[in-house]
Short mmCIF file of C-alpha atoms in Angstrom, two decimals:
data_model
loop_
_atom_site.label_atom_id
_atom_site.label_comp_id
_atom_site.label_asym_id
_atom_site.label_seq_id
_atom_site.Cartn_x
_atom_site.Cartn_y
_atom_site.Cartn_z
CA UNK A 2 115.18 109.22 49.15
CA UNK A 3 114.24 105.10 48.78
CA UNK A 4 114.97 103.67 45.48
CA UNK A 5 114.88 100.68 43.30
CA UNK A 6 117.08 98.56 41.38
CA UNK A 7 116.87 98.28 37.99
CA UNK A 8 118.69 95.47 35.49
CA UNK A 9 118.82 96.17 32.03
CA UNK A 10 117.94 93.90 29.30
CA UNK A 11 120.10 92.42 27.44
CA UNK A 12 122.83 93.51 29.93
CA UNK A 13 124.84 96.78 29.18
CA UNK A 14 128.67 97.17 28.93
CA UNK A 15 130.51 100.03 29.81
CA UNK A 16 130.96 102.01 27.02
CA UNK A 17 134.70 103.27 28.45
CA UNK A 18 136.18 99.59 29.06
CA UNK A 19 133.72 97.44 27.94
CA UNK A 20 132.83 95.81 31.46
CA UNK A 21 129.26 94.86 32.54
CA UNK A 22 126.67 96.24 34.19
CA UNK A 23 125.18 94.29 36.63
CA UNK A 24 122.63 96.45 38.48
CA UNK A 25 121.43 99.90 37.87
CA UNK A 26 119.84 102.10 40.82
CA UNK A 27 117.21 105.12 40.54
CA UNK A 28 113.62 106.87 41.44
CA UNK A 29 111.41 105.77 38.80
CA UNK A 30 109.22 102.97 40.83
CA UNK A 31 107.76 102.67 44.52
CA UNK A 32 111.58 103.42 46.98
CA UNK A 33 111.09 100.34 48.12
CA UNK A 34 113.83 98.56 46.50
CA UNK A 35 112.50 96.43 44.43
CA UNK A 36 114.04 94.99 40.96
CA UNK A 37 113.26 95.86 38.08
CA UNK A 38 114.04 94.38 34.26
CA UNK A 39 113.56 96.10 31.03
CA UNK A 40 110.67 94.60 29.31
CA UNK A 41 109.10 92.81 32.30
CA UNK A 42 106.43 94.83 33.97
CA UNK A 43 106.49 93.29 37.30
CA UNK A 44 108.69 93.68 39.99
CA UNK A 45 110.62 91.05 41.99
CA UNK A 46 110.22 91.89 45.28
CA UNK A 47 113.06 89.35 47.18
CA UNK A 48 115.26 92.25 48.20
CA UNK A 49 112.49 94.70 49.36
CA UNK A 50 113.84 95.14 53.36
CA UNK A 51 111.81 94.28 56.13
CA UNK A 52 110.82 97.82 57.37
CA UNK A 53 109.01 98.40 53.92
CA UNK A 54 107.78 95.31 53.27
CA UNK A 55 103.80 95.19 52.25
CA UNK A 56 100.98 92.21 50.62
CA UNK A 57 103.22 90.23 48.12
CA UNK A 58 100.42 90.85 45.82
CA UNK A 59 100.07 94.38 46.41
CA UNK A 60 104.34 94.51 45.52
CA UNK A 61 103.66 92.84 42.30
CA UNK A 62 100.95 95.40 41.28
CA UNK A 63 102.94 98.10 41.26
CA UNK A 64 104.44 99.73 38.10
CA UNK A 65 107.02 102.32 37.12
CA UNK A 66 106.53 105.83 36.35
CA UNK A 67 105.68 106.79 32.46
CA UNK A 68 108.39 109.16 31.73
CA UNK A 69 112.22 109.11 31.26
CA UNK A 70 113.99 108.75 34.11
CA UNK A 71 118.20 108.57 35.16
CA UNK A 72 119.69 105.71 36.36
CA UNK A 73 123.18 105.40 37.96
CA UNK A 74 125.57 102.51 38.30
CA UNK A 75 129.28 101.88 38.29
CA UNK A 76 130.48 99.28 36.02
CA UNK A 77 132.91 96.46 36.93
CA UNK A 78 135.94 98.78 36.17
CA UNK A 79 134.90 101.23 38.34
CA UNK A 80 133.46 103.73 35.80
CA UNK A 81 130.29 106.26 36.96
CA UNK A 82 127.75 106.05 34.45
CA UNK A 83 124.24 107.71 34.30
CA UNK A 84 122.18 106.11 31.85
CA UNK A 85 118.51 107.32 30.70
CA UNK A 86 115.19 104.85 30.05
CA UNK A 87 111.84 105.37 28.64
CA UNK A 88 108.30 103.68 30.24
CA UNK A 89 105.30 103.99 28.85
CA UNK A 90 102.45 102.65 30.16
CA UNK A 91 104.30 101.18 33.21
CA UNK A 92 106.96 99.06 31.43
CA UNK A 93 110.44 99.92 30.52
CA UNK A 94 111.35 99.64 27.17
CA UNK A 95 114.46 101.45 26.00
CA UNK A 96 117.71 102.83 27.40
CA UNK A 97 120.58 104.62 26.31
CA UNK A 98 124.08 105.87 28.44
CA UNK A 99 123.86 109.50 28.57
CA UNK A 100 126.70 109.99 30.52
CA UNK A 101 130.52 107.70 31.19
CA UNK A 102 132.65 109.71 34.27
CA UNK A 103 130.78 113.13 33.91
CA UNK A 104 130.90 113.43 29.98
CA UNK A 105 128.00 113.17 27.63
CA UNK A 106 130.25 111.93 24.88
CA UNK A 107 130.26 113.46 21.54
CA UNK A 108 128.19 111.80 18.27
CA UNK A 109 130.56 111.07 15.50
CA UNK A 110 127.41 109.22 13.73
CA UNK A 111 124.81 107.85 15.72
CA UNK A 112 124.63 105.97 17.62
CA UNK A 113 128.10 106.18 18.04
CA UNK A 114 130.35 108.50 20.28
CA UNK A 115 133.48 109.45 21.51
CA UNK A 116 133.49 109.02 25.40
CA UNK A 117 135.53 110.73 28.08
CA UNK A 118 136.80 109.72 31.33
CA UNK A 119 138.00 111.89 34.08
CA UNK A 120 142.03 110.89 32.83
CA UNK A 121 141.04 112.23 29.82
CA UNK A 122 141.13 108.87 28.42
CA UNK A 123 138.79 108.83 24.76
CA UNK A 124 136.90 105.17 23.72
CA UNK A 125 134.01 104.86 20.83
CA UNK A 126 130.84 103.05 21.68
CA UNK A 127 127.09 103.31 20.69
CA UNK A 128 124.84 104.33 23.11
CA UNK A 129 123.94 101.69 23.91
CA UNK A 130 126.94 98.73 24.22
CA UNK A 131 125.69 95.40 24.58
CA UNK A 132 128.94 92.98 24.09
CA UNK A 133 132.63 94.09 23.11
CA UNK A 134 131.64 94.42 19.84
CA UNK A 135 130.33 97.89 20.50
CA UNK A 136 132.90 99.41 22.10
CA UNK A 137 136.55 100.60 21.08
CA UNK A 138 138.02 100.87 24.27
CA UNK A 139 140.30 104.00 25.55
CA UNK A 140 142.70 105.40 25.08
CA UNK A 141 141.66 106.68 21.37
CA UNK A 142 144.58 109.38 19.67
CA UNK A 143 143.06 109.68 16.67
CA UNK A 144 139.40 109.30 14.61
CA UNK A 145 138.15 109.17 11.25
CA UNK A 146 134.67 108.71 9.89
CA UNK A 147 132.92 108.11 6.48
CA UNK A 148 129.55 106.65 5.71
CA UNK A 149 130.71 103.02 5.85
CA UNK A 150 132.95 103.00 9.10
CA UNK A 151 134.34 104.67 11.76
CA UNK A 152 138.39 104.05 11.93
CA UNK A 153 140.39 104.89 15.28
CA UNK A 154 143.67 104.56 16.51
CA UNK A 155 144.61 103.70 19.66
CA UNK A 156 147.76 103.48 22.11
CA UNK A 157 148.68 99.81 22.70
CA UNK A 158 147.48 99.01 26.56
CA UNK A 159 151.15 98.25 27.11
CA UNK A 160 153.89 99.69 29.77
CA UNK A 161 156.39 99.50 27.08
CA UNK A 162 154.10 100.27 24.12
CA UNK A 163 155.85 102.89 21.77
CA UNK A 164 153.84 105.21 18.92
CA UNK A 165 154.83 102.57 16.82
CA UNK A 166 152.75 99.98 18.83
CA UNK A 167 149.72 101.38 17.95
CA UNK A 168 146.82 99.87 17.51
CA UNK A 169 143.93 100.64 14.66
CA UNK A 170 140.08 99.54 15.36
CA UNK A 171 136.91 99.81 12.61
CA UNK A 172 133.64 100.39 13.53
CA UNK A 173 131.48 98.43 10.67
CA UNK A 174 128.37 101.09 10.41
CA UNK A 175 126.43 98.42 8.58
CA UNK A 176 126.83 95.64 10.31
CA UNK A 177 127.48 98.06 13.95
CA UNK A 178 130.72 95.90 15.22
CA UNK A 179 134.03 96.94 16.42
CA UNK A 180 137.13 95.04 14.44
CA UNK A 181 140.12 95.10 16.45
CA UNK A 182 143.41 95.54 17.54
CA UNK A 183 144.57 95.48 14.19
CA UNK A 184 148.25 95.79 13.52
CA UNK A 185 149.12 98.79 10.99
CA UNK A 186 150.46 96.22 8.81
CA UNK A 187 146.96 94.62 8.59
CA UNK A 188 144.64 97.50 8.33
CA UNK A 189 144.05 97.81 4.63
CA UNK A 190 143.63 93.91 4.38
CA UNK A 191 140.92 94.44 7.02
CA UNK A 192 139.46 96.85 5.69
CA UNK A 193 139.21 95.23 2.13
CA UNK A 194 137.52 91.58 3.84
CA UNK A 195 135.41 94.15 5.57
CA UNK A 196 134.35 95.70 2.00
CA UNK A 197 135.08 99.39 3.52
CA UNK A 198 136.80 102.11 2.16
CA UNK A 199 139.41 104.17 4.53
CA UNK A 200 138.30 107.40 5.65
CA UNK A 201 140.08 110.48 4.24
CA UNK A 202 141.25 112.18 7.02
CA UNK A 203 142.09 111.24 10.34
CA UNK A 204 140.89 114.08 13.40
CA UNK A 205 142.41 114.33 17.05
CA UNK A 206 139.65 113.53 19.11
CA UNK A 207 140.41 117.14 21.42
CA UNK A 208 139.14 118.86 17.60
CA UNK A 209 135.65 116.86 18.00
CA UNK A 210 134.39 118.51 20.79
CA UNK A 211 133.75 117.83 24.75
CA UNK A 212 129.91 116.20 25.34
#
């Protein structure tokens, strides 16, 4: 089966690592391989091969599917992710990850979620991460949650890095950015610029549930 390519706007960022997207691939348009951008309801056609090639007008004309449909795409770091869009009335306006490295993720308030990857590695990001402010990346041990913030903890990315190395990140709900690496030393200073209170109780991500 002939697809298309498909470029998200604004770009996307894994939400396990926090690299870009650059191109998404699926079977909502024509299988001719032409490029599609969110918002934009005409194709570019410059990478539509030879063998399928047609009018350049006729190209132009043509318009996705209404519908939700799946995209695919790997990020930069190598990550499998499936993401889902809506068109209506030919033109793509919304999309959301529904799946990082075969796992749905689980909603610890929307649109936030606890993602898997196939080490079993846990990270936080929306649903839709547009810059490293929306993603807390893996490997999460531990996550709170209260109506003002999200707080996680999170092994230091280091070869040497000890329990006591770890790291804490807040997710501001109101204002929807990722703080961090904060040192434990910091966190309640942090927290008090950030005018948020610290959740009660901190949960192993394991007791949240598998997406």
């Amino acid at each position: 089966m002939l697809g298309d390519y498909y470029r998200a706007e604004p770009p996307i960022r894994c939400p396990v690592c926090a690299e870009p997207v650059f191109e998404w691939e699926g079977f909502a348009g024509s299988g001719r391989w032409l490029v599609w951008t969110e918002g934009v309801a005409e194709p570019e056609t410059d990478r539509v091969p030879p063998s399928l090639r047609q009018d350049e007008e006729t190209l132009r004309a043509l318009r996705l599917t209404d519908g939700e449909h799946s995209l695919y795409a790997s990020c930069v770091g190598g990550h499998h992710l499936i993401a889902h869009i809506e068109v209506r009335q030919g033109l793509w306006s919304g999309t959301r990850i529904a799946d990082a490295e075969g796992h749905g993720g689980v909603e610890i308030t929307a649109p936030w979620r606890l993602w898997w990857t196939l080490g079993r590695l846990v990270s936080i990001a929306t649903d839709r991460p547009e810059d490293e402010r929306h993603v807390v990346p893996a490997t999460i041990t531990a996550v709170g949650a209260n109506d003002q913030c999200i707080l996680a903890t999170r092994r230091a990315p280091r070869r040497d890095a000890s329990p006591a190395d770890d790291e804490w990140w807040v997710v501001d709900l109101g204002r929807g950015e990722a703080h961090g690496p904060v040192p434990d030393a910091e966190l309640r200073e942090r927290l008090a610029e950030l005018g948020l209170e610290e959740p009660e109780q901190m949960t192993l991500p394991e007791d949240l549930g598998r997406g």
